[in-house]
Amino acid sequence: MNLIDSLLRKWRSNDTTATTDTTSSDTTSSDEAAAALAAYERAMDKTPTRFNSIQHLIRCFKDPEAAISTIKHAADEFPCGPDRVAALKMGIKLLHKWGQYIKRTPDPERKQVMAKAETIYLHFEKSYADAMTEITLRRNRLEKYLPLFSNVGDADSAIRVLTAVFEGECTAQLHRSGRDKSEQLHEVLRKLAAIYDTSLETLLQTLLTRYLESPVELTSSSAELQLPSTRYQASIRHMQSDEALLRRRVVYILGHISESVKLLLSFAYSIKAGISCLSRARALDILFSVASYDDIAQQQQPEDVRRYFQALLYLGDFEYAGIPQTIADFLDCQKAALARSIWVEHHQNPKAVQLICNLCLDFGVNDQELVLRMFPRLLAAKLFRYVVGVLDIISTMPCYASIDELAGFWNQAVSSYLLQLSRSDGSDWIGAALAVLGTCIRSPHLLNIDSSSMVQTLVRNASGGDTSSIALCLACVVFDVFPYRRASKECLLSCIDGMDPEPLGQLVQGLLEFDNAETIASSSQLSIDWTGSRSLTAIFDLIDEHGIHEQTLLRAPPSTLVRVFVRNRILNDKLLAAVNMCIERGKRQLALQLVSQYYSVRSVDVLAEDAQRAEIALDSVAATVNADGGDCTRDLDTTMDSGTPHGTLDISIAARKRVSRIPDSLKLDIYIRSHK
């Protein structure tokens, strides 16, 4: 026993010294980081070196109780790692043997000793579970969850703690790179569940039931009149929403349990009370995304499942609109008759009007008179984005496409929605605007949409206020996207002509944000060439006319604005005029930047050809500016190669690098003299 104690003291002293050396920094954060690293390394170690060196000494004990007490003392002295685990395992094994021995003792002594042994055994089991939990968490860099496991006493509390680990790590797990050496989340959960005598399957089943039964998180909307089915679709499209996060968790769980198709179908068709229609519909929506047609067909007819899914969405909308309806009645009724009856009784209710509109679209109800009555109601309720979506679908349906009044509804809905966007404080107004404009581009009524009136409305709204820049940006984008209208250009010019340089530069930057935004515009077949943008061309013409390049183009980040300006001027053959004007007004530094940017976006051949036309010898210039002082003229041949198409100069790669180091002042001289 004394030898074991001396070894334990020696190891403890070594650990203290190593920790002191490692954490020599005075900062608490470095101490904590070093301690965490040491704990991680111990957890990753798999050999109980220290315990192996004293194990034979423990086996020499004749008294099992003394041996167990010594093992417990050693386990408490060891840091959490393989040594502590090995000690606790041996202790539990000895406790089993001691229990068998106690059973053979006389009755009066047995009960007292057995009670003591059971208490010690429970303590060992708790210590072993704690050690294995800590090792598992540290090996996967999840030690932040250690405090949660301190009070785990039964299966229910274990499930609650494991649920917290899953919810905290599920999102990170979905984005984890393949090079990450950590175990997959479900494997970590499997090990932790086994420590507390439960199974991963039980945990995942519990989580799945909890998530599926939870209420659907609908997007918050300024138009609360929107139906739940519409807002549900918006929720799952927004990747950062609570509903989208829940959906990803469910999909992850389904990938690690058996009979997922059967589970989702059973949940959706169950008669359990308290589950909303949207929650059941969500389960089927997830089913369609993770299971194939054949997988569903093994359980139920896929067509019947889709009809049931659609009915569930409608039932949620009926409930929201305050109209009584059942699944059976909805599936069996004539949808045209249902739509007309709802109109008769509820046409004053915008929610009910949306419901009627959806019935007409989903079930092909051919009633032009009913459709013409619905649009004014929807527009009056300010459901402009919904109306644009309906018009996008309805314009392709033969039974409605010929309605003359549709063009007028397009004008009202798009113009009002853009104006609504310009007054909003939302962060995704760029994506929302491009999505709607992309819808307009593919509309058969595009030529009948009065874009000039939209521009005028937005420009009027841009007269002041915090959202004026948004309104003006939208007006410029409308001018770029829709077919050219002179009235739109004149309206824009009348607004921006009197603007100060600073807000004019901000307007250019705002328009460039459309080019960089990651939106769904690409799926809406909308593409804007900002280099040749009509609105930017008009703005840059004004900058040239008033000579306010420095105040507008040299704002941060100036390189982006100058590059766009130069590309636009090249495309419109107006760069030379801009450069000459800068020189005439004594703004040579700006002229240098414009020309430098011009040659940076063109190939080096252009600079060499311009130098030849300007009769400037680049070989001597390159030799002068060569950084290493070597002869840089031997590879620089600026003579015309008669065998090269279009008389392009034959320039080596080395020469291209040297030419690129020519000073901006010389580039300006070359540009001016070659473009006379």
PDB file of C-alpha atoms in Angstrom, residues 287-493:
ATOM      1  CA  LEU A 287     -41.117  12.028 -46.885  1.00  0.00           C
ATOM      2  CA  PHE A 288     -41.251  13.216 -50.501  1.00  0.00           C
ATOM      3  CA  SER A 289     -37.770  14.705 -50.150  1.00  0.00           C
ATOM      4  CA  VAL A 290     -36.053  11.616 -48.662  1.00  0.00           C
ATOM      5  CA  ALA A 291     -37.945   8.679 -50.210  1.00  0.00           C
ATOM      6  CA  SER A 292     -38.350   7.570 -53.799  1.00  0.00           C
ATOM      7  CA  TYR A 293     -41.631   6.762 -55.529  1.00  0.00           C
ATOM      8  CA  ASP A 294     -40.936   3.035 -55.181  1.00  0.00           C
ATOM      9  CA  ASP A 295     -40.106   3.349 -51.471  1.00  0.00           C
ATOM     10  CA  ILE A 296     -43.462   5.003 -50.808  1.00  0.00           C
ATOM     11  CA  ALA A 297     -45.305   2.559 -53.078  1.00  0.00           C
ATOM     12  CA  GLN A 298     -44.237  -0.341 -50.850  1.00  0.00           C
ATOM     13  CA  GLN A 299     -46.344   1.181 -48.060  1.00  0.00           C
ATOM     14  CA  GLN A 300     -49.083   3.142 -49.829  1.00  0.00           C
ATOM     15  CA  GLN A 301     -50.115   4.525 -53.225  1.00  0.00           C
ATOM     16  CA  PRO A 302     -47.943   7.642 -53.787  1.00  0.00           C
ATOM     17  CA  GLU A 303     -50.775   9.450 -55.619  1.00  0.00           C
ATOM     18  CA  ASP A 304     -53.065   8.964 -52.632  1.00  0.00           C
ATOM     19  CA  VAL A 305     -50.344  10.248 -50.298  1.00  0.00           C
ATOM     20  CA  ARG A 306     -49.908  13.400 -52.399  1.00  0.00           C
ATOM     21  CA  ARG A 307     -53.648  14.057 -52.411  1.00  0.00           C
ATOM     22  CA  TYR A 308     -53.709  13.625 -48.646  1.00  0.00           C
ATOM     23  CA  PHE A 309     -50.719  15.986 -48.286  1.00  0.00           C
ATOM     24  CA  GLN A 310     -52.480  18.629 -50.368  1.00  0.00           C
ATOM     25  CA  ALA A 311     -55.673  18.178 -48.347  1.00  0.00           C
ATOM     26  CA  LEU A 312     -53.765  18.669 -45.085  1.00  0.00           C
ATOM     27  CA  LEU A 313     -52.338  21.983 -46.316  1.00  0.00           C
ATOM     28  CA  TYR A 314     -55.797  23.126 -47.382  1.00  0.00           C
ATOM     29  CA  LEU A 315     -57.310  22.043 -44.073  1.00  0.00           C
ATOM     30  CA  GLY A 316     -54.808  24.262 -42.244  1.00  0.00           C
ATOM     31  CA  ASP A 317     -55.768  27.156 -44.524  1.00  0.00           C
ATOM     32  CA  PHE A 318     -59.501  26.547 -43.990  1.00  0.00           C
ATOM     33  CA  GLU A 319     -58.978  26.621 -40.235  1.00  0.00           C
ATOM     34  CA  TYR A 320     -56.981  29.876 -40.499  1.00  0.00           C
ATOM     35  CA  ALA A 321     -59.679  31.458 -42.637  1.00  0.00           C
ATOM     36  CA  GLY A 322     -62.374  30.415 -40.184  1.00  0.00           C
ATOM     37  CA  ILE A 323     -64.189  28.092 -42.607  1.00  0.00           C
ATOM     38  CA  PRO A 324     -65.202  24.619 -41.292  1.00  0.00           C
ATOM     39  CA  GLN A 325     -63.956  21.702 -43.400  1.00  0.00           C
ATOM     40  CA  THR A 326     -62.942  18.054 -42.996  1.00  0.00           C
ATOM     41  CA  ILE A 327     -60.409  15.924 -44.858  1.00  0.00           C
ATOM     42  CA  ALA A 328     -63.074  13.550 -46.171  1.00  0.00           C
ATOM     43  CA  ASP A 329     -65.371  16.333 -47.390  1.00  0.00           C
ATOM     44  CA  PHE A 330     -62.507  18.143 -49.093  1.00  0.00           C
ATOM     45  CA  LEU A 331     -61.247  15.053 -50.904  1.00  0.00           C
ATOM     46  CA  ASP A 332     -64.730  14.113 -52.164  1.00  0.00           C
ATOM     47  CA  CYS A 333     -66.146  17.516 -53.168  1.00  0.00           C
ATOM     48  CA  GLN A 334     -66.153  19.272 -56.545  1.00  0.00           C
ATOM     49  CA  LYS A 335     -63.503  21.964 -56.218  1.00  0.00           C
ATOM     50  CA  ALA A 336     -65.161  24.409 -58.645  1.00  0.00           C
ATOM     51  CA  ALA A 337     -68.397  24.307 -56.667  1.00  0.00           C
ATOM     52  CA  LEU A 338     -66.460  24.664 -53.413  1.00  0.00           C
ATOM     53  CA  ALA A 339     -64.601  27.740 -54.710  1.00  0.00           C
ATOM     54  CA  ARG A 340     -67.814  29.446 -55.859  1.00  0.00           C
ATOM     55  CA  SER A 341     -69.624  28.677 -52.594  1.00  0.00           C
ATOM     56  CA  ILE A 342     -66.757  30.136 -50.541  1.00  0.00           C
ATOM     57  CA  TRP A 343     -66.866  33.291 -52.689  1.00  0.00           C
ATOM     58  CA  VAL A 344     -70.571  33.734 -52.099  1.00  0.00           C
ATOM     59  CA  GLU A 345     -70.241  33.503 -48.318  1.00  0.00           C
ATOM     60  CA  HIS A 346     -66.745  34.849 -47.613  1.00  0.00           C
ATOM     61  CA  HIS A 347     -65.683  37.174 -50.471  1.00  0.00           C
ATOM     62  CA  GLN A 348     -65.095  39.999 -47.971  1.00  0.00           C
ATOM     63  CA  ASN A 349     -62.427  37.918 -46.196  1.00  0.00           C
ATOM     64  CA  PRO A 350     -58.958  38.247 -47.869  1.00  0.00           C
ATOM     65  CA  LYS A 351     -57.908  34.915 -46.364  1.00  0.00           C
ATOM     66  CA  ALA A 352     -60.862  33.198 -47.979  1.00  0.00           C
ATOM     67  CA  VAL A 353     -60.135  34.919 -51.310  1.00  0.00           C
ATOM     68  CA  GLN A 354     -56.603  33.479 -51.261  1.00  0.00           C
ATOM     69  CA  LEU A 355     -58.128  30.083 -50.540  1.00  0.00           C
ATOM     70  CA  ILE A 356     -60.403  30.412 -53.577  1.00  0.00           C
ATOM     71  CA  CYS A 357     -57.501  31.519 -55.724  1.00  0.00           C
ATOM     72  CA  ASN A 358     -55.427  28.508 -54.688  1.00  0.00           C
ATOM     73  CA  LEU A 359     -58.318  26.177 -55.498  1.00  0.00           C
ATOM     74  CA  CYS A 360     -58.607  27.684 -58.974  1.00  0.00           C
ATOM     75  CA  LEU A 361     -54.877  27.230 -59.639  1.00  0.00           C
ATOM     76  CA  ASP A 362     -54.411  23.774 -58.094  1.00  0.00           C
ATOM     77  CA  PHE A 363     -57.537  22.183 -59.535  1.00  0.00           C
ATOM     78  CA  GLY A 364     -57.879  24.085 -62.832  1.00  0.00           C
ATOM     79  CA  VAL A 365     -61.180  25.787 -62.050  1.00  0.00           C
ATOM     80  CA  ASN A 366     -62.133  27.547 -65.312  1.00  0.00           C
ATOM     81  CA  ASP A 367     -64.039  30.623 -64.185  1.00  0.00           C
ATOM     82  CA  GLN A 368     -62.663  33.871 -65.630  1.00  0.00           C
ATOM     83  CA  GLU A 369     -65.344  35.992 -64.000  1.00  0.00           C
ATOM     84  CA  LEU A 370     -64.426  34.631 -60.551  1.00  0.00           C
ATOM     85  CA  VAL A 371     -60.732  35.296 -61.165  1.00  0.00           C
ATOM     86  CA  LEU A 372     -61.389  38.886 -62.257  1.00  0.00           C
ATOM     87  CA  ARG A 373     -63.343  39.470 -59.052  1.00  0.00           C
ATOM     88  CA  MET A 374     -60.569  38.086 -56.852  1.00  0.00           C
ATOM     89  CA  PHE A 375     -57.620  40.256 -57.964  1.00  0.00           C
ATOM     90  CA  PRO A 376     -59.058  43.619 -56.800  1.00  0.00           C
ATOM     91  CA  ARG A 377     -59.773  42.085 -53.385  1.00  0.00           C
ATOM     92  CA  LEU A 378     -56.236  40.726 -53.084  1.00  0.00           C
ATOM     93  CA  LEU A 379     -54.659  44.005 -54.193  1.00  0.00           C
ATOM     94  CA  ALA A 380     -56.820  45.946 -51.752  1.00  0.00           C
ATOM     95  CA  ALA A 381     -55.510  43.667 -48.975  1.00  0.00           C
ATOM     96  CA  LYS A 382     -51.928  44.601 -50.069  1.00  0.00           C
ATOM     97  CA  LEU A 383     -51.033  40.993 -50.862  1.00  0.00           C
ATOM     98  CA  PHE A 384     -48.876  42.202 -53.762  1.00  0.00           C
ATOM     99  CA  ARG A 385     -46.225  39.459 -53.667  1.00  0.00           C
ATOM    100  CA  TYR A 386     -48.900  36.783 -53.570  1.00  0.00           C
ATOM    101  CA  VAL A 387     -50.659  38.363 -56.555  1.00  0.00           C
ATOM    102  CA  VAL A 388     -47.391  38.393 -58.561  1.00  0.00           C
ATOM    103  CA  GLY A 389     -46.977  34.677 -57.884  1.00  0.00           C
ATOM    104  CA  VAL A 390     -50.564  33.970 -58.927  1.00  0.00           C
ATOM    105  CA  LEU A 391     -50.165  36.020 -62.119  1.00  0.00           C
ATOM    106  CA  ASP A 392     -46.977  34.117 -62.947  1.00  0.00           C
ATOM    107  CA  ILE A 393     -48.920  30.828 -62.862  1.00  0.00           C
ATOM    108  CA  ILE A 394     -52.171  32.068 -64.318  1.00  0.00           C
ATOM    109  CA  SER A 395     -50.504  33.669 -67.332  1.00  0.00           C
ATOM    110  CA  THR A 396     -49.413  30.239 -68.545  1.00  0.00           C
ATOM    111  CA  MET A 397     -52.827  28.573 -68.117  1.00  0.00           C
ATOM    112  CA  PRO A 398     -54.752  28.504 -71.412  1.00  0.00           C
ATOM    113  CA  CYS A 399     -58.075  29.085 -69.702  1.00  0.00           C
ATOM    114  CA  TYR A 400     -56.876  32.398 -68.210  1.00  0.00           C
ATOM    115  CA  ALA A 401     -53.991  33.593 -70.404  1.00  0.00           C
ATOM    116  CA  SER A 402     -56.299  35.440 -72.793  1.00  0.00           C
ATOM    117  CA  ILE A 403     -57.814  37.741 -70.133  1.00  0.00           C
ATOM    118  CA  ASP A 404     -57.045  41.303 -71.247  1.00  0.00           C
ATOM    119  CA  GLU A 405     -57.127  42.714 -67.742  1.00  0.00           C
ATOM    120  CA  LEU A 406     -54.130  40.655 -66.594  1.00  0.00           C
ATOM    121  CA  ALA A 407     -51.632  43.275 -67.820  1.00  0.00           C
ATOM    122  CA  GLY A 408     -53.249  45.882 -65.576  1.00  0.00           C
ATOM    123  CA  PHE A 409     -53.021  43.556 -62.600  1.00  0.00           C
ATOM    124  CA  TRP A 410     -49.339  42.948 -63.385  1.00  0.00           C
ATOM    125  CA  ASN A 411     -48.717  46.691 -63.317  1.00  0.00           C
ATOM    126  CA  GLN A 412     -50.502  47.229 -60.022  1.00  0.00           C
ATOM    127  CA  ALA A 413     -48.998  44.233 -58.237  1.00  0.00           C
ATOM    128  CA  VAL A 414     -45.349  44.696 -59.287  1.00  0.00           C
ATOM    129  CA  SER A 415     -45.329  48.480 -58.862  1.00  0.00           C
ATOM    130  CA  SER A 416     -46.996  48.297 -55.447  1.00  0.00           C
ATOM    131  CA  TYR A 417     -44.730  45.478 -54.264  1.00  0.00           C
ATOM    132  CA  LEU A 418     -41.547  47.319 -55.254  1.00  0.00           C
ATOM    133  CA  LEU A 419     -42.830  50.413 -53.498  1.00  0.00           C
ATOM    134  CA  GLN A 420     -43.601  48.262 -50.461  1.00  0.00           C
ATOM    135  CA  LEU A 421     -40.045  46.899 -50.560  1.00  0.00           C
ATOM    136  CA  SER A 422     -38.563  50.384 -50.751  1.00  0.00           C
ATOM    137  CA  ARG A 423     -40.299  51.261 -47.484  1.00  0.00           C
ATOM    138  CA  SER A 424     -39.339  48.090 -45.650  1.00  0.00           C
ATOM    139  CA  ASP A 425     -36.425  47.645 -43.284  1.00  0.00           C
ATOM    140  CA  GLY A 426     -35.765  44.040 -44.276  1.00  0.00           C
ATOM    141  CA  SER A 427     -32.257  42.884 -45.172  1.00  0.00           C
ATOM    142  CA  ASP A 428     -33.187  40.714 -48.144  1.00  0.00           C
ATOM    143  CA  TRP A 429     -34.936  43.357 -50.232  1.00  0.00           C
ATOM    144  CA  ILE A 430     -32.429  42.864 -53.078  1.00  0.00           C
ATOM    145  CA  GLY A 431     -33.234  39.165 -53.412  1.00  0.00           C
ATOM    146  CA  ALA A 432     -36.966  39.819 -53.110  1.00  0.00           C
ATOM    147  CA  ALA A 433     -36.837  42.523 -55.801  1.00  0.00           C
ATOM    148  CA  LEU A 434     -34.832  40.415 -58.253  1.00  0.00           C
ATOM    149  CA  ALA A 435     -37.144  37.435 -57.723  1.00  0.00           C
ATOM    150  CA  VAL A 436     -40.212  39.497 -58.625  1.00  0.00           C
ATOM    151  CA  LEU A 437     -38.511  41.181 -61.581  1.00  0.00           C
ATOM    152  CA  GLY A 438     -37.356  37.783 -62.823  1.00  0.00           C
ATOM    153  CA  THR A 439     -40.994  36.701 -62.753  1.00  0.00           C
ATOM    154  CA  CYS A 440     -41.895  39.721 -64.887  1.00  0.00           C
ATOM    155  CA  ILE A 441     -39.207  38.902 -67.466  1.00  0.00           C
ATOM    156  CA  ARG A 442     -40.757  35.544 -68.284  1.00  0.00           C
ATOM    157  CA  SER A 443     -44.305  36.909 -68.313  1.00  0.00           C
ATOM    158  CA  PRO A 444     -46.117  36.903 -71.677  1.00  0.00           C
ATOM    159  CA  HIS A 445     -47.402  40.357 -70.670  1.00  0.00           C
ATOM    160  CA  LEU A 446     -43.894  41.833 -70.367  1.00  0.00           C
ATOM    161  CA  LEU A 447     -44.370  44.364 -73.178  1.00  0.00           C
ATOM    162  CA  ASN A 448     -47.645  45.528 -71.650  1.00  0.00           C
ATOM    163  CA  ILE A 449     -46.162  46.181 -68.209  1.00  0.00           C
ATOM    164  CA  ASP A 450     -45.750  49.940 -67.819  1.00  0.00           C
ATOM    165  CA  SER A 451     -42.239  50.104 -66.377  1.00  0.00           C
ATOM    166  CA  SER A 452     -42.067  53.886 -66.758  1.00  0.00           C
ATOM    167  CA  SER A 453     -44.912  54.338 -64.273  1.00  0.00           C
ATOM    168  CA  MET A 454     -43.048  52.048 -61.849  1.00  0.00           C
ATOM    169  CA  VAL A 455     -39.916  54.172 -62.199  1.00  0.00           C
ATOM    170  CA  GLN A 456     -41.919  57.356 -61.639  1.00  0.00           C
ATOM    171  CA  THR A 457     -43.580  55.923 -58.526  1.00  0.00           C
ATOM    172  CA  LEU A 458     -40.259  54.810 -57.048  1.00  0.00           C
ATOM    173  CA  VAL A 459     -38.535  58.089 -57.890  1.00  0.00           C
ATOM    174  CA  ARG A 460     -41.294  60.029 -56.158  1.00  0.00           C
ATOM    175  CA  ASN A 461     -40.779  57.853 -53.093  1.00  0.00           C
ATOM    176  CA  ALA A 462     -37.025  58.555 -53.262  1.00  0.00           C
ATOM    177  CA  SER A 463     -37.528  62.229 -52.520  1.00  0.00           C
ATOM    178  CA  GLY A 464     -36.427  61.767 -48.910  1.00  0.00           C
ATOM    179  CA  GLY A 465     -36.336  59.568 -45.837  1.00  0.00           C
ATOM    180  CA  ASP A 466     -34.180  56.658 -44.736  1.00  0.00           C
ATOM    181  CA  THR A 467     -35.396  54.360 -47.508  1.00  0.00           C
ATOM    182  CA  SER A 468     -34.918  56.831 -50.386  1.00  0.00           C
ATOM    183  CA  SER A 469     -31.740  55.073 -51.589  1.00  0.00           C
ATOM    184  CA  ILE A 470     -33.577  51.744 -51.783  1.00  0.00           C
ATOM    185  CA  ALA A 471     -36.369  53.276 -53.840  1.00  0.00           C
ATOM    186  CA  LEU A 472     -33.903  54.892 -56.240  1.00  0.00           C
ATOM    187  CA  CYS A 473     -31.910  51.650 -56.576  1.00  0.00           C
ATOM    188  CA  LEU A 474     -35.113  49.798 -57.419  1.00  0.00           C
ATOM    189  CA  ALA A 475     -36.042  52.451 -59.981  1.00  0.00           C
ATOM    190  CA  CYS A 476     -32.646  51.989 -61.671  1.00  0.00           C
ATOM    191  CA  VAL A 477     -33.013  48.202 -61.685  1.00  0.00           C
ATOM    192  CA  VAL A 478     -36.497  48.461 -63.216  1.00  0.00           C
ATOM    193  CA  PHE A 479     -35.029  50.689 -65.947  1.00  0.00           C
ATOM    194  CA  ASP A 480     -32.328  48.056 -66.616  1.00  0.00           C
ATOM    195  CA  VAL A 481     -34.540  44.971 -66.517  1.00  0.00           C
ATOM    196  CA  PHE A 482     -37.587  46.006 -68.525  1.00  0.00           C
ATOM    197  CA  PRO A 483     -37.577  46.905 -72.221  1.00  0.00           C
ATOM    198  CA  TYR A 484     -36.173  50.392 -72.831  1.00  0.00           C
ATOM    199  CA  ARG A 485     -38.567  53.286 -72.353  1.00  0.00           C
ATOM    200  CA  ARG A 486     -37.459  56.852 -72.912  1.00  0.00           C
ATOM    201  CA  ALA A 487     -39.858  58.104 -70.234  1.00  0.00           C
ATOM    202  CA  SER A 488     -38.100  55.917 -67.656  1.00  0.00           C
ATOM    203  CA  LYS A 489     -34.698  57.358 -68.556  1.00  0.00           C
ATOM    204  CA  GLU A 490     -35.933  60.955 -68.445  1.00  0.00           C
ATOM    205  CA  CYS A 491     -37.541  60.360 -65.050  1.00  0.00           C
ATOM    206  CA  LEU A 492     -34.337  58.889 -63.653  1.00  0.00           C
ATOM    207  CA  LEU A 493     -32.176  61.660 -65.090  1.00  0.00           C
TER     208      LEU A 493
END
